[in-house]
mmCIF file of C-alpha atoms and ligand atoms in Angstrom:
data_model
loop_
_atom_site.group_PDB
_atom_site.id
_atom_site.type_symbol
_atom_site.label_atom_id
_atom_site.label_comp_id
_atom_site.label_asym_id
_atom_site.label_seq_id
_atom_site.Cartn_x
_atom_site.Cartn_y
_atom_site.Cartn_z
ATOM 1 C CA MET I 1483 -28.777 144.953 -99.109
ATOM 2 C CA GLY I 1484 -31.877 145.547 -100.841
ATOM 3 C CA ARG I 1485 -34.996 144.389 -99.050
ATOM 4 C CA ALA I 1486 -36.681 142.997 -102.112
ATOM 5 C CA GLU I 1487 -33.932 140.155 -102.537
ATOM 6 C CA LEU I 1488 -34.999 138.814 -99.553
ATOM 7 C CA THR I 1489 -38.187 137.655 -101.235
ATOM 8 C CA GLY I 1490 -38.693 133.818 -101.399
ATOM 9 C CA ARG I 1491 -35.775 133.052 -99.123
ATOM 10 C CA ASP I 1492 -35.695 130.616 -96.597
ATOM 11 C CA PHE I 1493 -34.579 131.234 -92.988
ATOM 12 C CA ILE I 1494 -33.346 127.918 -91.587
ATOM 13 C CA SER I 1495 -30.199 128.994 -89.960
ATOM 14 C CA THR I 1496 -28.768 132.387 -89.534
ATOM 15 C CA ALA I 1497 -25.539 130.829 -91.094
ATOM 16 C CA ASP I 1498 -27.394 130.481 -94.323
ATOM 17 C CA TRP I 1499 -27.725 134.376 -94.257
ATOM 18 C CA SER I 1500 -24.960 136.906 -94.853
ATOM 19 C CA VAL I 1501 -24.108 139.787 -92.346
ATOM 20 C CA ASP I 1502 -25.587 142.466 -94.377
ATOM 21 C CA GLU I 1503 -28.679 140.378 -94.689
ATOM 22 C CA ILE I 1504 -29.091 139.738 -91.403
ATOM 23 C CA GLY I 1505 -28.552 143.569 -90.711
ATOM 24 C CA THR I 1506 -31.406 144.176 -92.788
ATOM 25 C CA ALA I 1507 -33.752 141.972 -90.965
ATOM 26 C CA LEU I 1508 -32.426 143.804 -87.978
ATOM 27 C CA ASP I 1509 -33.141 147.311 -89.265
ATOM 28 C CA VAL I 1510 -36.751 146.096 -90.625
ATOM 29 C CA ALA I 1511 -37.526 144.826 -87.225
ATOM 30 C CA ARG I 1512 -36.566 148.287 -85.493
ATOM 31 C CA GLU I 1513 -38.951 150.033 -88.066
ATOM 32 C CA LEU I 1514 -41.779 147.530 -87.208
ATOM 33 C CA LYS I 1515 -41.247 147.654 -83.604
ATOM 34 C CA GLY I 1516 -41.416 151.744 -83.776
ATOM 35 C CA ALA I 1517 -44.677 151.251 -86.082
ATOM 36 C CA PHE I 1518 -46.135 148.733 -83.525
ATOM 37 C CA LYS I 1519 -45.449 151.039 -80.654
ATOM 38 C CA SER I 1520 -47.110 154.072 -82.268
ATOM 39 C CA GLY I 1521 -50.001 152.333 -83.587
ATOM 40 C CA ASP I 1522 -49.127 152.819 -87.445
ATOM 41 C CA PRO I 1523 -50.810 150.140 -89.780
ATOM 42 C CA HIS I 1524 -48.192 148.078 -91.122
ATOM 43 C CA ARG I 1525 -49.961 145.494 -93.455
ATOM 44 C CA LEU I 1526 -46.919 144.369 -95.720
ATOM 45 C CA LEU I 1527 -48.599 140.895 -96.157
ATOM 46 C CA SER I 1528 -52.318 141.113 -96.744
ATOM 47 C CA ASP I 1529 -54.306 138.254 -97.601
ATOM 48 C CA ARG I 1530 -51.171 135.988 -97.033
ATOM 49 C CA THR I 1531 -51.036 132.658 -95.355
ATOM 50 C CA LEU I 1532 -48.324 131.185 -93.211
ATOM 51 C CA PHE I 1533 -48.601 127.516 -92.248
ATOM 52 C CA MET I 1534 -46.680 127.003 -88.850
ATOM 53 C CA ILE I 1535 -46.027 123.394 -88.172
ATOM 54 C CA PHE I 1536 -45.605 122.448 -84.547
ATOM 55 C CA LEU I 1537 -43.558 119.214 -83.446
ATOM 56 C CA ASP I 1538 -43.000 120.605 -80.191
ATOM 57 C CA LEU I 1539 -44.962 123.102 -77.306
ATOM 58 C CA SER I 1540 -44.666 126.698 -77.526
ATOM 59 C CA THR I 1541 -45.743 130.089 -75.956
ATOM 60 C CA ARG I 1542 -43.432 132.693 -77.525
ATOM 61 C CA THR I 1543 -42.520 131.520 -81.106
ATOM 62 C CA ARG I 1544 -46.184 130.145 -81.896
ATOM 63 C CA ASN I 1545 -47.696 133.518 -80.490
ATOM 64 C CA ALA I 1546 -45.494 136.122 -81.662
ATOM 65 C CA PHE I 1547 -45.663 134.471 -85.248
ATOM 66 C CA GLU I 1548 -49.341 134.010 -85.149
ATOM 67 C CA ALA I 1549 -49.914 137.587 -83.830
ATOM 68 C CA GLY I 1550 -47.227 138.989 -86.113
ATOM 69 C CA MET I 1551 -49.206 137.478 -89.267
ATOM 70 C CA THR I 1552 -52.097 139.459 -88.343
ATOM 71 C CA GLN I 1553 -50.432 142.372 -87.521
ATOM 72 C CA LEU I 1554 -49.057 142.424 -90.879
ATOM 73 C CA GLY I 1555 -52.509 141.895 -92.817
ATOM 74 C CA GLY I 1556 -52.324 138.248 -93.180
ATOM 75 C CA HIS I 1557 -53.102 135.066 -91.332
ATOM 76 C CA ALA I 1558 -51.305 132.320 -89.464
ATOM 77 C CA HIS I 1559 -52.421 128.839 -89.536
ATOM 78 C CA PHE I 1560 -51.870 126.611 -86.970
ATOM 79 C CA ILE I 1561 -50.978 122.971 -87.232
ATOM 80 C CA ASP I 1562 -50.166 120.326 -85.033
ATOM 81 C CA ALA I 1563 -48.321 117.787 -85.644
ATOM 82 C CA ASN I 1564 -50.423 115.398 -83.545
ATOM 83 C CA THR I 1565 -53.637 116.210 -84.926
ATOM 84 C CA SER I 1566 -52.347 116.111 -88.568
ATOM 85 C CA GLN I 1567 -51.469 113.200 -91.078
ATOM 86 C CA ILE I 1568 -47.425 114.233 -90.035
ATOM 87 C CA ALA I 1569 -48.571 111.417 -87.049
ATOM 88 C CA HIS I 1570 -49.480 109.162 -89.476
ATOM 89 C CA GLY I 1571 -45.953 109.591 -91.283
ATOM 90 C CA GLU I 1572 -46.703 111.912 -94.150
ATOM 91 C CA SER I 1573 -43.464 112.939 -95.551
ATOM 92 C CA PRO I 1574 -41.871 116.468 -95.392
ATOM 93 C CA ARG I 1575 -41.663 116.285 -99.435
ATOM 94 C CA ASP I 1576 -45.262 116.231 -99.447
ATOM 95 C CA MET I 1577 -46.164 118.761 -96.529
ATOM 96 C CA GLY I 1578 -43.804 121.151 -98.414
ATOM 97 C CA ILE I 1579 -45.626 120.569 -102.113
ATOM 98 C CA ILE I 1580 -49.094 120.402 -100.429
ATOM 99 C CA LEU I 1581 -49.031 123.446 -97.808
ATOM 100 C CA SER I 1582 -46.758 125.733 -100.762
ATOM 101 C CA SER I 1583 -49.888 125.518 -102.969
ATOM 102 C CA TYR I 1584 -52.244 126.804 -100.186
ATOM 103 C CA GLY I 1585 -50.379 129.785 -99.185
ATOM 104 C CA HIS I 1586 -47.307 131.782 -99.135
ATOM 105 C CA GLY I 1587 -44.908 130.333 -96.304
ATOM 106 C CA ILE I 1588 -44.357 127.832 -93.941
ATOM 107 C CA ALA I 1589 -42.585 127.629 -90.785
ATOM 108 C CA ILE I 1590 -41.830 124.539 -88.618
ATOM 109 C CA ARG I 1591 -40.934 123.833 -84.812
ATOM 110 C CA HIS I 1592 -38.946 120.494 -85.022
ATOM 111 C CA ASP I 1593 -36.475 120.478 -81.878
ATOM 112 C CA LYS I 1594 -36.896 117.323 -79.717
ATOM 113 C CA VAL I 1595 -34.704 114.647 -81.529
ATOM 114 C CA PRO I 1596 -30.851 115.218 -82.436
ATOM 115 C CA GLY I 1597 -30.317 114.327 -86.260
ATOM 116 C CA GLU I 1598 -34.070 114.931 -87.124
ATOM 117 C CA GLY I 1599 -35.718 118.429 -87.201
ATOM 118 C CA ASN I 1600 -33.046 120.457 -89.385
ATOM 119 C CA ALA I 1601 -33.096 117.433 -91.922
ATOM 120 C CA TYR I 1602 -36.906 117.697 -91.955
ATOM 121 C CA ILE I 1603 -36.739 121.264 -92.118
ATOM 122 C CA ARG I 1604 -34.474 121.397 -95.074
ATOM 123 C CA GLU I 1605 -36.534 118.625 -96.628
ATOM 124 C CA VAL I 1606 -40.001 120.689 -96.711
ATOM 125 C CA ALA I 1607 -37.902 123.547 -98.174
ATOM 126 C CA ARG I 1608 -36.703 121.224 -101.017
ATOM 127 C CA TYR I 1609 -39.800 120.923 -102.001
ATOM 128 C CA SER I 1610 -41.866 124.112 -101.255
ATOM 129 C CA GLU I 1611 -42.563 126.599 -103.510
ATOM 130 C CA THR I 1612 -42.762 129.202 -100.742
ATOM 131 C CA PRO I 1613 -40.116 130.349 -98.071
ATOM 132 C CA VAL I 1614 -39.471 127.895 -95.078
ATOM 133 C CA ILE I 1615 -38.574 129.640 -91.570
ATOM 134 C CA ASN I 1616 -37.246 127.456 -89.120
ATOM 135 C CA LEU I 1617 -39.251 127.812 -85.585
ATOM 136 C CA GLN I 1618 -36.154 125.714 -83.651
ATOM 137 C CA CYS I 1619 -34.750 122.660 -84.918
ATOM 138 C CA ASP I 1620 -32.061 120.186 -83.148
ATOM 139 C CA GLU I 1621 -29.220 122.374 -84.645
ATOM 140 C CA ASP I 1622 -30.624 126.329 -84.350
ATOM 141 C CA HIS I 1623 -32.859 128.405 -83.630
ATOM 142 C CA PRO I 1624 -32.627 131.092 -85.508
ATOM 143 C CA THR I 1625 -35.794 133.398 -84.900
ATOM 144 C CA GLN I 1626 -34.597 133.234 -81.293
ATOM 145 C CA GLN I 1627 -30.961 134.053 -82.132
ATOM 146 C CA LEU I 1628 -32.092 137.322 -84.317
ATOM 147 C CA ALA I 1629 -34.252 138.502 -81.112
ATOM 148 C CA ASP I 1630 -31.275 138.383 -78.872
ATOM 149 C CA LEU I 1631 -29.318 140.129 -81.293
ATOM 150 C CA MET I 1632 -31.664 142.798 -81.673
ATOM 151 C CA THR I 1633 -31.969 143.004 -77.769
ATOM 152 C CA ILE I 1634 -28.223 143.137 -77.383
ATOM 153 C CA GLU I 1635 -28.179 145.926 -79.695
ATOM 154 C CA GLU I 1636 -30.949 147.859 -78.067
ATOM 155 C CA VAL I 1637 -28.978 147.287 -74.868
ATOM 156 C CA PHE I 1638 -25.490 148.429 -75.734
ATOM 157 C CA GLY I 1639 -26.645 150.585 -78.450
ATOM 158 C CA THR I 1640 -24.278 148.776 -81.258
ATOM 159 C CA ARG I 1641 -24.491 145.761 -83.273
ATOM 160 C CA ASP I 1642 -20.909 145.453 -83.585
ATOM 161 C CA LEU I 1643 -19.981 143.123 -80.974
ATOM 162 C CA THR I 1644 -15.901 143.384 -81.312
ATOM 163 C CA GLY I 1645 -14.491 142.662 -77.937
ATOM 164 C CA MET I 1646 -17.405 141.910 -76.226
ATOM 165 C CA LYS I 1647 -17.458 138.672 -74.280
ATOM 166 C CA VAL I 1648 -20.366 136.625 -74.171
ATOM 167 C CA CYS I 1649 -21.017 133.880 -71.635
ATOM 168 C CA VAL I 1650 -23.260 130.791 -72.983
ATOM 169 C CA SER I 1651 -23.407 128.586 -70.193
ATOM 170 C CA TRP I 1652 -24.845 125.483 -69.210
ATOM 171 C CA ALA I 1653 -27.070 125.485 -66.177
ATOM 172 C CA TYR I 1654 -29.136 123.050 -64.167
ATOM 173 C CA ALA I 1655 -32.903 122.026 -64.899
ATOM 174 C CA PRO I 1656 -34.550 119.354 -63.415
ATOM 175 C CA SER I 1657 -37.652 119.172 -65.969
ATOM 176 C CA TYR I 1658 -36.533 117.825 -69.076
ATOM 177 C CA ALA I 1659 -33.502 117.338 -71.599
ATOM 178 C CA LYS I 1660 -33.869 120.696 -73.516
ATOM 179 C CA PRO I 1661 -32.631 121.511 -77.230
ATOM 180 C CA MET I 1662 -29.067 122.336 -77.797
ATOM 181 C CA SER I 1663 -30.301 124.587 -80.385
ATOM 182 C CA VAL I 1664 -30.273 127.890 -78.567
ATOM 183 C CA PRO I 1665 -26.380 127.642 -77.387
ATOM 184 C CA GLN I 1666 -25.417 126.695 -80.970
ATOM 185 C CA GLY I 1667 -27.417 129.275 -82.375
ATOM 186 C CA LEU I 1668 -25.869 131.886 -80.521
ATOM 187 C CA ALA I 1669 -22.299 130.390 -81.415
ATOM 188 C CA LEU I 1670 -23.369 130.463 -85.101
ATOM 189 C CA LEU I 1671 -24.688 134.256 -84.955
ATOM 190 C CA LEU I 1672 -22.932 136.396 -82.554
ATOM 191 C CA PRO I 1673 -19.054 135.761 -83.431
ATOM 192 C CA ARG I 1674 -20.165 136.765 -86.773
ATOM 193 C CA PHE I 1675 -20.685 140.205 -85.604
ATOM 194 C CA GLY I 1676 -17.472 140.002 -83.504
ATOM 195 C CA ALA I 1677 -18.462 138.950 -80.051
ATOM 196 C CA ASP I 1678 -16.308 136.479 -78.214
ATOM 197 C CA VAL I 1679 -18.560 133.696 -77.054
ATOM 198 C CA THR I 1680 -17.394 131.368 -73.979
ATOM 199 C CA ILE I 1681 -19.231 127.973 -73.751
ATOM 200 C CA ALA I 1682 -19.046 127.094 -70.176
ATOM 201 C CA ARG I 1683 -20.377 123.169 -69.811
ATOM 202 C CA PRO I 1684 -19.986 120.475 -67.959
ATOM 203 C CA PRO I 1685 -17.889 117.637 -69.986
ATOM 204 C CA GLU I 1686 -20.553 115.897 -70.746
ATOM 205 C CA TYR I 1687 -22.622 118.500 -72.618
ATOM 206 C CA ARG I 1688 -20.864 118.799 -75.315
ATOM 207 C CA LEU I 1689 -22.979 120.638 -78.589
ATOM 208 C CA MET I 1690 -22.922 118.991 -81.459
ATOM 209 C CA SER I 1691 -19.412 118.765 -83.538
ATOM 210 C CA HIS I 1692 -20.796 119.397 -87.197
ATOM 211 C CA VAL I 1693 -22.845 122.413 -85.768
ATOM 212 C CA MET I 1694 -19.649 124.015 -83.680
ATOM 213 C CA ASP I 1695 -17.324 123.302 -86.798
ATOM 214 C CA ARG I 1696 -19.265 125.272 -88.784
ATOM 215 C CA ALA I 1697 -19.910 128.148 -86.099
ATOM 216 C CA ARG I 1698 -16.164 128.181 -85.507
ATOM 217 C CA LEU I 1699 -15.514 128.478 -89.111
ATOM 218 C CA ILE I 1700 -17.544 131.471 -89.665
ATOM 219 C CA ALA I 1701 -16.409 132.819 -86.304
ATOM 220 C CA THR I 1702 -12.723 133.576 -87.539
ATOM 221 C CA ARG I 1703 -14.191 135.374 -90.699
ATOM 222 C CA GLY I 1704 -16.493 137.540 -88.691
ATOM 223 C CA GLY I 1705 -13.940 138.659 -86.227
ATOM 224 C CA GLY I 1706 -15.419 136.972 -83.221
ATOM 225 C CA SER I 1707 -14.141 133.822 -81.580
ATOM 226 C CA ILE I 1708 -15.730 130.559 -79.483
ATOM 227 C CA THR I 1709 -13.752 129.234 -76.410
ATOM 228 C CA GLU I 1710 -15.113 126.393 -74.526
ATOM 229 C CA VAL I 1711 -14.494 125.850 -70.603
ATOM 230 C CA ASP I 1712 -15.718 123.419 -68.082
ATOM 231 C CA ASP I 1713 -16.482 125.811 -65.181
ATOM 232 C CA MET I 1714 -19.496 128.455 -65.162
ATOM 233 C CA ASP I 1715 -17.253 130.921 -62.927
ATOM 234 C CA ALA I 1716 -14.639 130.890 -65.720
ATOM 235 C CA GLY I 1717 -17.121 131.746 -68.150
ATOM 236 C CA PHE I 1718 -19.318 134.581 -66.282
ATOM 237 C CA ALA I 1719 -15.636 136.629 -65.310
ATOM 238 C CA ASP I 1720 -16.221 139.679 -66.768
ATOM 239 C CA ALA I 1721 -18.609 138.933 -69.641
ATOM 240 C CA GLN I 1722 -20.743 141.673 -70.592
ATOM 241 C CA VAL I 1723 -23.665 139.038 -71.777
ATOM 242 C CA VAL I 1724 -24.423 135.958 -69.715
ATOM 243 C CA TYR I 1725 -26.819 133.702 -71.240
ATOM 244 C CA PRO I 1726 -27.217 130.719 -69.102
ATOM 245 C CA LYS I 1727 -29.449 127.811 -69.319
ATOM 246 C CA SER I 1728 -30.026 124.127 -69.720
ATOM 247 C CA TRP I 1729 -29.721 121.422 -72.370
ATOM 248 C CA GLY I 1730 -29.735 118.153 -72.737
ATOM 249 C CA ALA I 1731 -26.538 115.548 -73.173
ATOM 250 C CA GLU I 1732 -26.564 114.448 -76.972
ATOM 251 C CA HIS I 1733 -26.133 111.029 -76.119
ATOM 252 C CA LEU I 1734 -29.147 111.291 -73.412
ATOM 253 C CA PHE I 1735 -31.832 112.265 -75.687
ATOM 254 C CA GLY I 1736 -34.437 109.547 -75.591
ATOM 255 C CA ASN I 1737 -33.715 108.334 -71.922
ATOM 256 C CA GLU I 1738 -35.056 110.771 -69.851
ATOM 257 C CA GLN I 1739 -34.659 109.296 -66.310
ATOM 258 C CA GLU I 1740 -30.437 109.081 -67.205
ATOM 259 C CA ALA I 1741 -30.689 112.518 -68.706
ATOM 260 C CA LEU I 1742 -32.237 113.969 -65.560
ATOM 261 C CA ALA I 1743 -29.589 112.155 -63.277
ATOM 262 C CA LEU I 1744 -26.948 113.343 -65.017
ATOM 263 C CA ASN I 1745 -27.967 116.813 -65.023
ATOM 264 C CA ALA I 1746 -28.458 116.541 -61.001
ATOM 265 C CA LYS I 1747 -24.857 115.873 -60.674
ATOM 266 C CA TYR I 1748 -24.532 119.675 -61.639
ATOM 267 C CA LYS I 1749 -26.970 121.523 -59.304
ATOM 268 C CA ASP I 1750 -24.540 124.023 -58.292
ATOM 269 C CA TRP I 1751 -24.714 125.141 -62.103
ATOM 270 C CA ILE I 1752 -27.189 128.174 -61.044
ATOM 271 C CA CYS I 1753 -27.114 132.026 -62.294
ATOM 272 C CA ASN I 1754 -27.118 133.947 -59.098
ATOM 273 C CA HIS I 1755 -26.293 137.196 -57.363
ATOM 274 C CA ARG I 1756 -22.727 136.193 -56.525
ATOM 275 C CA ARG I 1757 -21.970 134.779 -60.042
ATOM 276 C CA MET I 1758 -23.768 138.228 -61.716
ATOM 277 C CA GLN I 1759 -21.269 140.050 -59.661
ATOM 278 C CA THR I 1760 -18.158 138.362 -61.335
ATOM 279 C CA ALA I 1761 -19.737 139.455 -64.748
ATOM 280 C CA ALA I 1762 -18.950 143.047 -65.851
ATOM 281 C CA ASN I 1763 -20.006 146.085 -64.175
ATOM 282 C CA ASP I 1764 -22.618 146.415 -67.341
ATOM 283 C CA ALA I 1765 -23.516 142.902 -68.036
ATOM 284 C CA ILE I 1766 -27.003 141.802 -69.057
ATOM 285 C CA TYR I 1767 -28.763 138.432 -67.937
ATOM 286 C CA MET I 1768 -30.586 136.729 -71.059
ATOM 287 C CA HIS I 1769 -32.517 133.808 -71.392
ATOM 288 C CA CYS I 1770 -34.885 132.669 -74.341
ATOM 289 C CA LEU I 1771 -37.682 131.351 -71.947
ATOM 290 C CA PRO I 1772 -39.237 129.450 -70.261
ATOM 291 C CA ALA I 1773 -36.451 129.531 -67.371
ATOM 292 C CA ASP I 1774 -36.420 127.107 -64.856
ATOM 293 C CA ARG I 1775 -36.628 129.501 -61.860
ATOM 294 C CA GLY I 1776 -35.063 128.368 -58.754
ATOM 295 C CA TYR I 1777 -32.816 125.746 -60.739
ATOM 296 C CA GLU I 1778 -31.034 127.603 -63.752
ATOM 297 C CA VAL I 1779 -31.567 131.115 -62.428
ATOM 298 C CA THR I 1780 -32.650 132.862 -59.276
ATOM 299 C CA ASP I 1781 -35.681 134.876 -58.855
ATOM 300 C CA GLU I 1782 -33.235 137.670 -57.880
ATOM 301 C CA VAL I 1783 -31.499 137.374 -61.085
ATOM 302 C CA ILE I 1784 -34.261 137.159 -63.502
ATOM 303 C CA ASP I 1785 -36.527 139.628 -61.786
ATOM 304 C CA GLY I 1786 -33.549 142.105 -61.151
ATOM 305 C CA GLU I 1787 -32.077 145.427 -63.059
ATOM 306 C CA GLN I 1788 -29.755 143.464 -65.190
ATOM 307 C CA SER I 1789 -32.385 140.826 -66.671
ATOM 308 C CA VAL I 1790 -33.617 141.828 -70.219
ATOM 309 C CA VAL I 1791 -35.600 138.610 -70.653
ATOM 310 C CA PHE I 1792 -39.035 140.299 -71.229
ATOM 311 C CA GLN I 1793 -37.519 142.949 -73.724
ATOM 312 C CA GLU I 1794 -35.799 139.697 -75.500
ATOM 313 C CA ALA I 1795 -38.994 137.738 -75.282
ATOM 314 C CA GLU I 1796 -41.044 141.212 -76.833
ATOM 315 C CA ASN I 1797 -38.271 141.097 -79.486
ATOM 316 C CA ARG I 1798 -39.288 137.859 -80.818
ATOM 317 C CA LEU I 1799 -42.661 139.678 -82.178
ATOM 318 C CA HIS I 1800 -40.691 142.563 -83.992
ATOM 319 C CA SER I 1801 -37.865 140.544 -85.614
ATOM 320 C CA GLY I 1802 -40.371 137.652 -86.320
ATOM 321 C CA LYS I 1803 -42.335 140.049 -88.492
ATOM 322 C CA ALA I 1804 -39.283 141.206 -89.867
ATOM 323 C CA LEU I 1805 -38.383 138.037 -91.419
ATOM 324 C CA LEU I 1806 -41.889 137.118 -92.564
ATOM 325 C CA ALA I 1807 -42.107 140.425 -94.324
ATOM 326 C CA LEU I 1808 -39.074 139.892 -96.003
ATOM 327 C CA THR I 1809 -39.332 136.492 -97.116
ATOM 328 C CA MET I 1810 -42.831 136.552 -98.072
ATOM 329 C CA GLY I 1811 -42.784 139.434 -99.981
ATOM 330 C CA GLY I 1812 -43.583 142.566 -98.128
ATOM 331 C CA TYR I 1813 -41.195 144.451 -99.797
ATOM 332 C CA ALA I 1814 -41.066 142.481 -103.181
ATOM 333 C CA THR I 1815 -41.667 145.954 -104.911
ATOM 334 C CA SER I 1816 -39.527 148.128 -102.893
ATOM 335 C CA GLY I 1817 -35.688 148.989 -102.883
HETATM 336 N N1 CP U 928 -37.864 131.101 -76.790
HETATM 337 C C1 CP U 928 -38.827 130.137 -77.230
HETATM 338 O O1 CP U 928 -38.652 129.527 -78.243
HETATM 339 O O2 CP U 928 -40.052 130.194 -76.384
HETATM 340 P P1 CP U 928 -41.265 129.107 -76.823
HETATM 341 O O3 CP U 928 -40.735 127.786 -76.663
HETATM 342 O O4 CP U 928 -42.293 129.180 -76.068
HETATM 343 O O5 CP U 928 -41.563 129.232 -78.292
#
């Protein structure tokens, strides 16, 4: 896959890119990580502008993409939806037309309401003359999942995940109903590289059916599989990657009180030392962060030797830069 061929492409779901194209992004991410570490300039996007629209809070995603654009020689312009005319209902069509006439890329986070974010991002992309990157929607968090796959490859030395059991487990959190996009994004991506993904969740925490139907379809084509269980211990058993995190029950988004009351029925769904011992000997603990310490995971685990969360968070920068450089024309004249 030539790098130039990815110029102008949207990145709204990993499922929209072929395995080869994702492999190209991982190769570029590794190169850019090396350049960043050795201090070599890599101004692939000189004088180019990325508009970043956020309809939700962010630490890693905003700062990785903002720093990433600076390091690539361009500029990331942050738009808080609440202080723009989006708050007055300006349409995604108009945002796509207008912002793409000012710059070279648009990136969007719209993840709080099931049924809305992915449709909004795809509508912006329909009318944008520039590439559109999904910084997390209701269905997927593809820039996070690219960093997750990059981290797994670094740890295990291969991106061929054939035979690897990955446990994506629901975990208890008392804070708020978190999006379903991360577990869904993992199910969409990792089986295409051969992984056997087990989703462990209480019965009420089903993932979005149309997303999981797509994930199961492409899983089999990639040689991996998706299994669902309602027992965290069964999910953890012999897994080489454990990724326990909270998400909201789809029918209770918008009803915070009931959502948190339902969560509270499952306080024992925590990633702790006992559970880590049931995973494979070489198991790693992953989390997109922020984690609810003491609820989703004990300090002992998240700060322990098996945890790769800070490597994973750092890789948001390198993998994000790879996506920016590839889609916004950083390799437009190369092979
Ligand atoms: N993992 C992740 O997306 O973090 P932020 O919400 O801080 O961007």
